[in-house]
Coordinates of C-alpha atoms and ligand atoms in Angstrom, one line a residue:
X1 CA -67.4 -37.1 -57.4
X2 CA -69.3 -40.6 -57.1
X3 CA -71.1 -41.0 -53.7
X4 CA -73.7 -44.1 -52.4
X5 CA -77.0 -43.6 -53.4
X6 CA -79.4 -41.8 -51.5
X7 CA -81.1 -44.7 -50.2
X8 CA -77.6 -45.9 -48.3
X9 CA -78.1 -42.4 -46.3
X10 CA -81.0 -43.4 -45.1
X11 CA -80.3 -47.0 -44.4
X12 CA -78.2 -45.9 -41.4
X13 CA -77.0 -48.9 -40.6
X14 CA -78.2 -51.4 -43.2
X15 CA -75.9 -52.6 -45.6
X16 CA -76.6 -49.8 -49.0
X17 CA -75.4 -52.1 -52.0
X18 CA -74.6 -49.5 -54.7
X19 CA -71.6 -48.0 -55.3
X20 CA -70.4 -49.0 -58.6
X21 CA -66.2 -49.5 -59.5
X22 CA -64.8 -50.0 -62.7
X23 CA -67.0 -47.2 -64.7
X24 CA -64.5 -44.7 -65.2
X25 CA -60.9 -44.5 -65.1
X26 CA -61.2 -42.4 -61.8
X27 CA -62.3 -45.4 -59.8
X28 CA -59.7 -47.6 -60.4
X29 CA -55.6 -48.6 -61.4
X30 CA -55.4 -50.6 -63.8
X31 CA -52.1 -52.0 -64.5
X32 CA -51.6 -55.2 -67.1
X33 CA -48.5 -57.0 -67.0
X34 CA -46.4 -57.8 -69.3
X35 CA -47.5 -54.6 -71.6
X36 CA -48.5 -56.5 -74.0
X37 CA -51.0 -54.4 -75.8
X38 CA -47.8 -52.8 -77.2
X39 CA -48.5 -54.2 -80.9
X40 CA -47.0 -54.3 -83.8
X41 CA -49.6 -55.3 -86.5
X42 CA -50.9 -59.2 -85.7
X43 CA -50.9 -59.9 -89.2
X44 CA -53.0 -63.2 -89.5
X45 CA -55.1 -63.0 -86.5
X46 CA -58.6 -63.6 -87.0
X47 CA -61.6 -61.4 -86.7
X48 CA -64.2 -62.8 -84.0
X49 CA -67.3 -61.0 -84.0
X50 CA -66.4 -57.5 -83.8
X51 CA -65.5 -55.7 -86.8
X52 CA -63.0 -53.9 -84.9
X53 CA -60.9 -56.5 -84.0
X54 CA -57.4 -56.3 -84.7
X55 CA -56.6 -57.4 -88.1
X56 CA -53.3 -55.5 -89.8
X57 CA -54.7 -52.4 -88.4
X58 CA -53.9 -52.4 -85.2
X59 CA -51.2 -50.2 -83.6
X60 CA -50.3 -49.1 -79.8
X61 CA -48.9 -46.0 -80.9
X62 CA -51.9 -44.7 -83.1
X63 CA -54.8 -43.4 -80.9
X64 CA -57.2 -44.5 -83.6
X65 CA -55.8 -47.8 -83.6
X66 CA -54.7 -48.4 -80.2
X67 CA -56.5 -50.7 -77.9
X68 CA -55.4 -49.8 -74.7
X69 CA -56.7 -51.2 -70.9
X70 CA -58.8 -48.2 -70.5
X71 CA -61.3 -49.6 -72.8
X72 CA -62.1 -52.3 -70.7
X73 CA -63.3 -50.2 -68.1
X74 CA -65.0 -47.2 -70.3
X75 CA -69.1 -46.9 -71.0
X76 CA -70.4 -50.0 -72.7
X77 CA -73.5 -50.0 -74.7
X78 CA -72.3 -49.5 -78.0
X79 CA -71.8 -51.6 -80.5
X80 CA -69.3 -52.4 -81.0
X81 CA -67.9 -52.9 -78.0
X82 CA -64.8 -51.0 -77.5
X83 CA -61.7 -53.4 -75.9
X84 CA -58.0 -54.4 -74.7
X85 CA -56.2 -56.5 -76.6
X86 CA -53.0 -58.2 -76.4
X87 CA -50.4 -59.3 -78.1
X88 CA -50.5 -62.5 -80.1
X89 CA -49.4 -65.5 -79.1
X90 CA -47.0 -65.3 -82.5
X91 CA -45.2 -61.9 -80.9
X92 CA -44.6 -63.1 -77.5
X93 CA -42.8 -66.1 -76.4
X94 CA -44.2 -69.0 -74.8
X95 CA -46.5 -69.2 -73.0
X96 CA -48.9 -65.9 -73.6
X97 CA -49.9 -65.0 -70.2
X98 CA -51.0 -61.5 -69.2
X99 CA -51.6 -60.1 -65.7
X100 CA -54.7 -57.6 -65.3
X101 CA -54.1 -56.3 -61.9
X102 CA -57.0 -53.4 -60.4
X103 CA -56.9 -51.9 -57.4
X104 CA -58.7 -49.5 -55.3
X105 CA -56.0 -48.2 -52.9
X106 CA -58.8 -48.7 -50.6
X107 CA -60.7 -51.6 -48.9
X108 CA -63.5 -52.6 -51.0
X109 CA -66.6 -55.1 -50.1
X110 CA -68.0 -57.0 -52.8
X111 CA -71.8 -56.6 -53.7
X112 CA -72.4 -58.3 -56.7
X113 CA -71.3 -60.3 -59.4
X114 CA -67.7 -59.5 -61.2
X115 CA -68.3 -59.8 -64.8
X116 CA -65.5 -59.7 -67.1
X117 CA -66.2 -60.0 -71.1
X118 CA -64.4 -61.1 -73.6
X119 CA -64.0 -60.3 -77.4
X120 CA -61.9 -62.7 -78.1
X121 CA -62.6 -66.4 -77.0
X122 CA -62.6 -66.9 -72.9
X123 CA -59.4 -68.6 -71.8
X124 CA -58.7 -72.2 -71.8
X125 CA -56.8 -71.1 -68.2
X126 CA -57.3 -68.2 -65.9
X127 CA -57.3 -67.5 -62.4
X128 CA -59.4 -64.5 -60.3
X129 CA -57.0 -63.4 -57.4
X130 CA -57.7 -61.2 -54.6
X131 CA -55.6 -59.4 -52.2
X132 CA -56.9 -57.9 -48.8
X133 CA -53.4 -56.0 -48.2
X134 CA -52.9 -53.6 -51.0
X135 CA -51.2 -56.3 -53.2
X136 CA -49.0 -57.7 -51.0
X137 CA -50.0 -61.0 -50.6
X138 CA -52.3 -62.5 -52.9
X139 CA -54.6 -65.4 -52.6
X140 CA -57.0 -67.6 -55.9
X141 CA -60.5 -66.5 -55.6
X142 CA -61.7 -68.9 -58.1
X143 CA -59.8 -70.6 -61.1
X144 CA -61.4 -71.1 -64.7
X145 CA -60.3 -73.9 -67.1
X146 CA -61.6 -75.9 -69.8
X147 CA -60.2 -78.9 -67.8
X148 CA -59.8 -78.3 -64.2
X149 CA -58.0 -81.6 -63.8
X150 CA -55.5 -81.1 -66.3
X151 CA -55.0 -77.1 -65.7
X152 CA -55.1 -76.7 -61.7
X153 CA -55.0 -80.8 -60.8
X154 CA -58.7 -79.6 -59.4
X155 CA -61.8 -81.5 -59.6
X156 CA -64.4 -78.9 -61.7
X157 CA -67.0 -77.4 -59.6
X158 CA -69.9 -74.8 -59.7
X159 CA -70.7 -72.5 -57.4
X160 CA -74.0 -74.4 -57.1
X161 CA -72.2 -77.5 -55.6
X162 CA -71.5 -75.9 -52.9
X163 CA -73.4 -74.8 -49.8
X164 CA -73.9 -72.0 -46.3
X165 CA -71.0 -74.7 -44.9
X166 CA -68.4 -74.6 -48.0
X167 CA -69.0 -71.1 -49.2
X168 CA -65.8 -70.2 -48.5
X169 CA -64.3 -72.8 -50.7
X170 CA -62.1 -71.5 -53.7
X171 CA -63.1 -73.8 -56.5
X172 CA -62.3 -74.8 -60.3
X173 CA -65.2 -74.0 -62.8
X174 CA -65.6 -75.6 -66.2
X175 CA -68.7 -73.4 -66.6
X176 CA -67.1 -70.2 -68.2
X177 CA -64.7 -71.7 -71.2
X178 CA -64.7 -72.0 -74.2
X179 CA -67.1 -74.6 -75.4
X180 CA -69.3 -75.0 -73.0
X181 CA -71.7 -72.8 -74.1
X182 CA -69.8 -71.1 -77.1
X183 CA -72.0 -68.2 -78.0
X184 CA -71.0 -66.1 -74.5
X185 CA -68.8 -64.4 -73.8
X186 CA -68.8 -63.5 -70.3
X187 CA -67.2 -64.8 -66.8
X188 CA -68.3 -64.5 -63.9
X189 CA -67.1 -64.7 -60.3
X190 CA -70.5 -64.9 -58.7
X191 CA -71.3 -63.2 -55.2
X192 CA -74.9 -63.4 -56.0
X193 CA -75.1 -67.2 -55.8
X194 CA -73.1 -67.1 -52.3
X195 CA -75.0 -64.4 -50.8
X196 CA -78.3 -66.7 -51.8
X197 CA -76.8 -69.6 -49.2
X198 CA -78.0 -67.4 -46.8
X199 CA -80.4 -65.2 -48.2
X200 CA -82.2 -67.5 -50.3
X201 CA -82.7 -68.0 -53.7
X202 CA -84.4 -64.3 -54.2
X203 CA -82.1 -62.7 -52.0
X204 CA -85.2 -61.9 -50.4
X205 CA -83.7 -62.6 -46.9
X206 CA -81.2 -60.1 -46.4
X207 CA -81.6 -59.9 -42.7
X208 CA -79.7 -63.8 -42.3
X209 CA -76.8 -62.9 -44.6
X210 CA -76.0 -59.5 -42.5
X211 CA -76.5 -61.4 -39.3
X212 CA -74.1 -63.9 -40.7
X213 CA -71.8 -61.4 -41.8
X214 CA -71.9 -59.9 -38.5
X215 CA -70.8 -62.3 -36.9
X216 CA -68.8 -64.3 -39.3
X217 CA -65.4 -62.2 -39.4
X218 CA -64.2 -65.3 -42.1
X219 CA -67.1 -64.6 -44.7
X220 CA -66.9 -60.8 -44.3
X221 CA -63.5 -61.0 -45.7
X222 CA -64.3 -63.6 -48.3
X223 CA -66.3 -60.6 -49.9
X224 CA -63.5 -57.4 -49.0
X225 CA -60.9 -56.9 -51.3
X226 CA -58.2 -54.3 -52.1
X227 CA -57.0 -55.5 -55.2
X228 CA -58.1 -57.8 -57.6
X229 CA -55.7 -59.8 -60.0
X230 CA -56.9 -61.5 -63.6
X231 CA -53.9 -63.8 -64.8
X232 CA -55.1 -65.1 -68.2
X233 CA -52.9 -68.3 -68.4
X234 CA -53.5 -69.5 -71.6
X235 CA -56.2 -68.2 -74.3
X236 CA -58.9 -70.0 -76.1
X237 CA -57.5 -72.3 -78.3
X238 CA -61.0 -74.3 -79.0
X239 CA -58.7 -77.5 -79.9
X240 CA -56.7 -80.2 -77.8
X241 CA -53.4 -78.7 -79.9
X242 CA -52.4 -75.5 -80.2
X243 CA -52.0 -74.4 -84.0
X244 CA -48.2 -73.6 -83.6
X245 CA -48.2 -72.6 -87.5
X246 CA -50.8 -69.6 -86.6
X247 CA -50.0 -68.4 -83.5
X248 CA -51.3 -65.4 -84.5
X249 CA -54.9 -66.4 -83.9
X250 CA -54.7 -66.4 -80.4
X251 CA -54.5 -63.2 -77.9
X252 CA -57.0 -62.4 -75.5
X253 CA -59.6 -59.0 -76.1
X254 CA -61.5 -58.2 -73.0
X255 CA -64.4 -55.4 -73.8
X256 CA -65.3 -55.1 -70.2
X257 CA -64.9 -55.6 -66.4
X258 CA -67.6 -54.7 -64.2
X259 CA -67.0 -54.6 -60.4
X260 CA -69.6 -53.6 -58.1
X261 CA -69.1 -53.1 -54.5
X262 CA -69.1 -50.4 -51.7
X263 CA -66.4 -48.8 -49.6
X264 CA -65.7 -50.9 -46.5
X265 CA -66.3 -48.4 -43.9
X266 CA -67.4 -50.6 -41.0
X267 CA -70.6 -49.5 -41.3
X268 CA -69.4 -46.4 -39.7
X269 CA -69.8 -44.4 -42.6
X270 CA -72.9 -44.1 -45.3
X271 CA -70.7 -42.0 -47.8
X272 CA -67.6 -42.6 -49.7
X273 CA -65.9 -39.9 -51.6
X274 CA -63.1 -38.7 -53.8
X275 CA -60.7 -37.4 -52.0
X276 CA -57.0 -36.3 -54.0
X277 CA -58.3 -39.0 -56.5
X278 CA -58.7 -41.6 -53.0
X279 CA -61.3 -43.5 -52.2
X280 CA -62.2 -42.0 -48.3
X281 CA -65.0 -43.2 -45.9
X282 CA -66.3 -40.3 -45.0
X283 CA -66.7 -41.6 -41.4
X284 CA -68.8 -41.1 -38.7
X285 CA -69.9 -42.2 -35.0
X286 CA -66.1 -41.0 -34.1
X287 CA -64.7 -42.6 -35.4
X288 CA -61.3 -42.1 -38.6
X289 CA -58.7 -44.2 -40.6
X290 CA -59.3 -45.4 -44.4
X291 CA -61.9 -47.8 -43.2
X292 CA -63.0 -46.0 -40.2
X293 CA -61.3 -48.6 -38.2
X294 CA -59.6 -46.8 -34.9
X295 CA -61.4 -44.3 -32.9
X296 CA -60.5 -40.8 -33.0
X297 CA -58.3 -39.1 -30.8
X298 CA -59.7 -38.5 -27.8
X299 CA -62.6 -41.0 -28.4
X300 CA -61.3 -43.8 -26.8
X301 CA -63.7 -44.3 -24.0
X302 CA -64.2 -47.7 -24.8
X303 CA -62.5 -50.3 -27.5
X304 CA -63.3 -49.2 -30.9
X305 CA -65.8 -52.0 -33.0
X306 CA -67.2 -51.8 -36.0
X307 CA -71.2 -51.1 -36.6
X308 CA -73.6 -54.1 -36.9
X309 CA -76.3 -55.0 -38.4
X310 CA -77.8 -56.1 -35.9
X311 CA -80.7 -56.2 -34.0
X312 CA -82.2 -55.8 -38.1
X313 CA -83.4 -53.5 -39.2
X314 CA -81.9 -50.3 -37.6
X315 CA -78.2 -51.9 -36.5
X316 CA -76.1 -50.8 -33.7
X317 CA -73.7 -47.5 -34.4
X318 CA -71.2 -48.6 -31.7
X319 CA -70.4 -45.1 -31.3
X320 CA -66.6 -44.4 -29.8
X321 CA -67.1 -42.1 -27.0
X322 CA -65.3 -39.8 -25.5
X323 CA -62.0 -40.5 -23.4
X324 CA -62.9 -39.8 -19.7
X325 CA -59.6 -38.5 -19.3
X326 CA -59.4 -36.2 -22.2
X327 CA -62.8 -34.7 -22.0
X328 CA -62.0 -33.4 -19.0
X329 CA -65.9 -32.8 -18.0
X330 CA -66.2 -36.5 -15.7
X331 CA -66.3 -33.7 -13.0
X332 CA -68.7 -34.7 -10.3
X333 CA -67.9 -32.5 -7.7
X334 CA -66.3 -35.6 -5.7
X335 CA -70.0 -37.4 -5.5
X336 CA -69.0 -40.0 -8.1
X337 CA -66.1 -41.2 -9.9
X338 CA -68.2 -42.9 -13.1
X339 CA -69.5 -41.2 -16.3
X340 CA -70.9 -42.2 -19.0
X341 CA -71.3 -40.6 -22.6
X342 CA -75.0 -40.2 -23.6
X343 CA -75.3 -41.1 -27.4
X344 CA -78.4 -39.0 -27.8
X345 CA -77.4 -36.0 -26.0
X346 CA -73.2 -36.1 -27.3
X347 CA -73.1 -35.5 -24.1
X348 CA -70.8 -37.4 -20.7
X349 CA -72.7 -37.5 -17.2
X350 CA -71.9 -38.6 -13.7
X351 CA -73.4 -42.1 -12.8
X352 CA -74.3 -43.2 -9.3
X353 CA -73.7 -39.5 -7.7
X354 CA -73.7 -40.5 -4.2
X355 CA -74.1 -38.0 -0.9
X356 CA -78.0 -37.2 -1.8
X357 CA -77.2 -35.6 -4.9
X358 CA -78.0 -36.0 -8.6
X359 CA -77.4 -33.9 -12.5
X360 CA -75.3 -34.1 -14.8
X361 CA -72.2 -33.0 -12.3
X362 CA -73.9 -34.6 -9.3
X363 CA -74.9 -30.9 -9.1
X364 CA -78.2 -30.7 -7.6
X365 CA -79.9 -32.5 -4.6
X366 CA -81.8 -35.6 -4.8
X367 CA -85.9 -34.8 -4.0
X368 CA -86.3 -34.5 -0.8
X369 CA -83.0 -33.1 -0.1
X370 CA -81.7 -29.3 -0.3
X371 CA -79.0 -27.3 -0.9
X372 CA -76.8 -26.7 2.3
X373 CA -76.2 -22.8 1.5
X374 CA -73.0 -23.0 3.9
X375 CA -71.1 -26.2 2.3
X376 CA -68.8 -26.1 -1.0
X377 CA -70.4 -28.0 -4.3
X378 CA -67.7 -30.8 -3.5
X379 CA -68.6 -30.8 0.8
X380 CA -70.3 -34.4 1.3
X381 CA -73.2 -32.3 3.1
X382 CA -74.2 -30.4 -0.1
X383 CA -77.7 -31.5 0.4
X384 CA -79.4 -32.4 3.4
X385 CA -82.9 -33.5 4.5
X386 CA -85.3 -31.2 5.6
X387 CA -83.2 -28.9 8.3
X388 CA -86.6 -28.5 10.5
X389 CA -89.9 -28.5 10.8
X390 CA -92.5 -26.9 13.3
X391 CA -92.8 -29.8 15.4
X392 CA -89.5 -30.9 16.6
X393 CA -87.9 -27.4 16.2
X394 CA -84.4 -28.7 15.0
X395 CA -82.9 -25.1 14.7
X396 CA -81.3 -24.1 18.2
X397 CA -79.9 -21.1 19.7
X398 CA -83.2 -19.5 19.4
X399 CA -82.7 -20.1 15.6
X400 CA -86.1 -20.1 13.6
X401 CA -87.1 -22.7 10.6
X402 CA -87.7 -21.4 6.8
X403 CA -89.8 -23.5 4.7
X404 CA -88.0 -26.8 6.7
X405 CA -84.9 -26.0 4.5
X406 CA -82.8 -23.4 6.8
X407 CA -82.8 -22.2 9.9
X408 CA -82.9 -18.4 10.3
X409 CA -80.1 -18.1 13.4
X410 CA -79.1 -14.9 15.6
X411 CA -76.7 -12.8 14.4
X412 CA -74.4 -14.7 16.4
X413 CA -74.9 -18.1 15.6
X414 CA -74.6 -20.0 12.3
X415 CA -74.2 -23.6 11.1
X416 CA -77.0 -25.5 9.9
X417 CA -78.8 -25.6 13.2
X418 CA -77.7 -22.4 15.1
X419 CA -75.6 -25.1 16.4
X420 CA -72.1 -22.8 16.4
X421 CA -71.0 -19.4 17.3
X422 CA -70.2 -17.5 14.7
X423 CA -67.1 -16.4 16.6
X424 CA -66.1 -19.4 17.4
X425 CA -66.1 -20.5 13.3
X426 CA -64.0 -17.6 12.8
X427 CA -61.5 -18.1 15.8
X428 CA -62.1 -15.1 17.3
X429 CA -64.1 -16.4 20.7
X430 CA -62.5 -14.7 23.7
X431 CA -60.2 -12.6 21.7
X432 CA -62.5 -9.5 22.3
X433 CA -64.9 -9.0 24.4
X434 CA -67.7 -10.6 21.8
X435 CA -71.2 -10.7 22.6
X436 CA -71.2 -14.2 22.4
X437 CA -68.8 -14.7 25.1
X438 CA -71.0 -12.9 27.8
X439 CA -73.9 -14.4 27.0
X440 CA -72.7 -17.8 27.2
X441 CA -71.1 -18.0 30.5
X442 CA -74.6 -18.0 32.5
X443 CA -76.7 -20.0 29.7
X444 CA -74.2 -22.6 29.7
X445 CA -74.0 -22.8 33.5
X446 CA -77.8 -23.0 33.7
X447 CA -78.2 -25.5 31.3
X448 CA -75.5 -28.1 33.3
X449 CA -76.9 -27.4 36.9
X450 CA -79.3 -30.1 38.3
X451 CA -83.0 -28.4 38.6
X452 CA -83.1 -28.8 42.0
X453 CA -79.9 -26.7 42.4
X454 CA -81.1 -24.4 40.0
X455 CA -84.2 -23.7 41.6
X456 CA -82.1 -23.1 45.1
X457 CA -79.8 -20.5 43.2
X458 CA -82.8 -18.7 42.1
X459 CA -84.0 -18.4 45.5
X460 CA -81.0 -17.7 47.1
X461 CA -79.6 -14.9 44.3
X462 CA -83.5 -13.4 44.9
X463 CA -82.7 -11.9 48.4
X464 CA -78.9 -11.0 47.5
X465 CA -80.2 -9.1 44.4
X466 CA -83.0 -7.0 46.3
Ligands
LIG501 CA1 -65.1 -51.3 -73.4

């Protein structure tokens, strides 16, 4: 089961160029339209280079002799190579063209060069598709002629024409066909060569091509595929005229297609994986989908966004976080209605806890404040400033302070200052003959009479009591 090299795991954040596609069958569909590897014998065709090459020994049906699409995607290194081939152009009616569609079933982001190789000579016309919706719709990624003009009505370009402000321009290239530089036999679609527009000609400035990718949705997608289509439009005839006496000599034979490129994950992922024969970002930061691309249930606390590159090196995770809603834990005990999720801690807390207190919950009481042992968690006088002191003796009703946070209160008095019966709290005043009832008949009297008066009672009640 493939996975991106160990250096992408690190690199949280960082583009991890690595993953390899087209190395075994597993990584890719390969489906070539018409079938026309289907041969009988191309009796007449003409051995180019390799030995194996299909002359009156070729058959579709024979193992040994077959050369299906498979090869162009097996391990290369031997020699000789082993490849596709087609029909002739002798056993199939005009004209010979030949569709080699791959794809991923997945969303795939080009990191270097495509390079496909032929065994048989490159093709006079041929066009690189892509598609970014699972073969849907498909649009040229770059067409290859021996003569743009006459092929495509295009003017012939190379890559190196263009520059950071035409990058994105699909062009015609004379560069890859046959004889123009006949010994190779390979075609390229190069990404190296764009990426250097902004990374320079080393690639040594990486940082400017992910900035630019960040935040150039147009030139991500230039390099994200799904599928990638190679129509060979007419094969390598080598001569203004095409031989029509041996039509046999032309077919095409590709030996190998290499595609390198790494799941798109949205940077929200640094591992791809197999799963049920699928390519699957295994995803993070919360976030799901083939490409990571939603947030998951119950992680919608803000609008989902992909990773970035930037600030370089480290990148931004753009976590999803959790749905206030869902999560249920925004409880702040009625001190604040805000929270917000703490990407260190996985953790959601209450912001701007108001009413002196503070924590996670709005919980606890801001320094300088304490707890106000007779209200709720959610009473607005949770926590209060210190209750008394020795000087100004807050607590009343003959009520004592403790360490300036309580007062200590007669048994028949309570509130934070002594301030309240206790009867009186429970409803009960006058119902029985309560203590507190008696004694607060003549204190309450004494404290509303004038001094003078009060002095003049005193006097009077002395005689009348003795
Ligand atoms: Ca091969």
């Amino acid at each position: 089961m493939p996975k991106a090299p160990d250096q992408c795991k690190a690199m949280k954040f960082s583009p991890c160029f690595g993953m390899r596609f087209g190395g075994s069958q597993l990584d890719i569909n390969v489906a070539i339209h018409p079938e026309l590897a289907v041969l009988p014998s191309p009796s007449g065709s003409v051995p180019v280079g390799n030995p194996y090459m299909c002359n009156n020994e070729c058959d579709a049906s024979t193992p040994e002799l077959a050369h299906p699409p498979e090869l162009m995607f097996d391990f290369e290194g031997r020699h000789p190579s082993t490849f596709w081939q087609s029909a002739t152009w002798k056993d199939y009616p005009k004209p010979l063209q030949v569709n080699i569609t791959l794809s991923w079933s997945k969303t795939i982001e080009l990191t270097d060069n495509i390079v496909i190789t032929f065994e048989s000579g490159r093709p006079d016309q041929m066009i690189l598709e892509k598609s970014l919706d699972y073969g849907r719709t498909w649009q040229p990624y770059q067409y290859y002629a021996t003569d743009c003009l006459d092929a495509f009505h295009m003017d012939p370009k190379s890559v190196k024409d263009l520059s950071q402000h035409t990058v994105l321009e699909i062009i015609c290239t004379e560069e890859y066909s046959t004889g123009y530089m006949t010994n190779s036999k390979i075609i390229h679609f190069e990404i190296k060569d764009r990426f250097a527009f902004f990374a320079g000609p080393w690639l040594r400035n990486m940082a400017s091509l992910y900035g630019q990718l960040d935040t150039t949705k147009k030139l991500r997608d230039f390099f994200t595929v799904t599928d990638l289509r190679i129509r060979l439009l007419r094969p390598a005839v080598g001569e203004v005229f095409v031989d029509e006496l041996h039509l046999a000599r032309y077919f095409y034979a590709i030996s190998d297609i290499k595609v390198h490129g790494r799941c798109k994950c949205n940077l929200h992922a640094t591992v791809c994986v197999y799963d049920n024969s699928k390519l699957t970002c295994e995803c993070e930061h919360n976030t799901t989908g083939p490409d990571c691309g939603k947030c998951k249930k119950n992680y919608q606390g803000r609008p989902w966004s992909p990773g970035s590159y930037l600030p370089i090196p480290k990148g931004t995770a753009n976590t999803c976080i959790p749905s206030i809603s869902s999560i249920g834990n925004c409880e702040c005990f009625g001190h604040s209605n805000r929270c917000s999720y703490i990407d260190l801690l996985n953790t959601v807390i209450c912001v701007s806890c108001k009413h002196n207190t503070r924590g996670q919950h709005c919980e606890l009481c801001r320094l300088g404040y304490f707890r106000n042992a007779s209200a709720q968690l959610d009473d607005e006088n949770v926590c209060i400033a210190n209750v008394c002191d020795n000087e100004l003796l807050h607590c009343q009703n003959g009520g004592t302070c403790h360490n300036n946070v309580r007062c200590l209160c007669p048994a028949a008095y309570t509130g934070i200052l002594c301030e309240k019966l206790r009867c009186e709290e429970a409803g009960s005043c006058g119902s029985d003959s309560g203590q507190g009832a008696s004694l607060q008949g003549p204190r309450a009297l004494l404290l509303l009479l004038p001094p003078l008066l009060l002095t003049a009672l005193l006097a009077t009640a002395s005689p009348l009591g003795f």
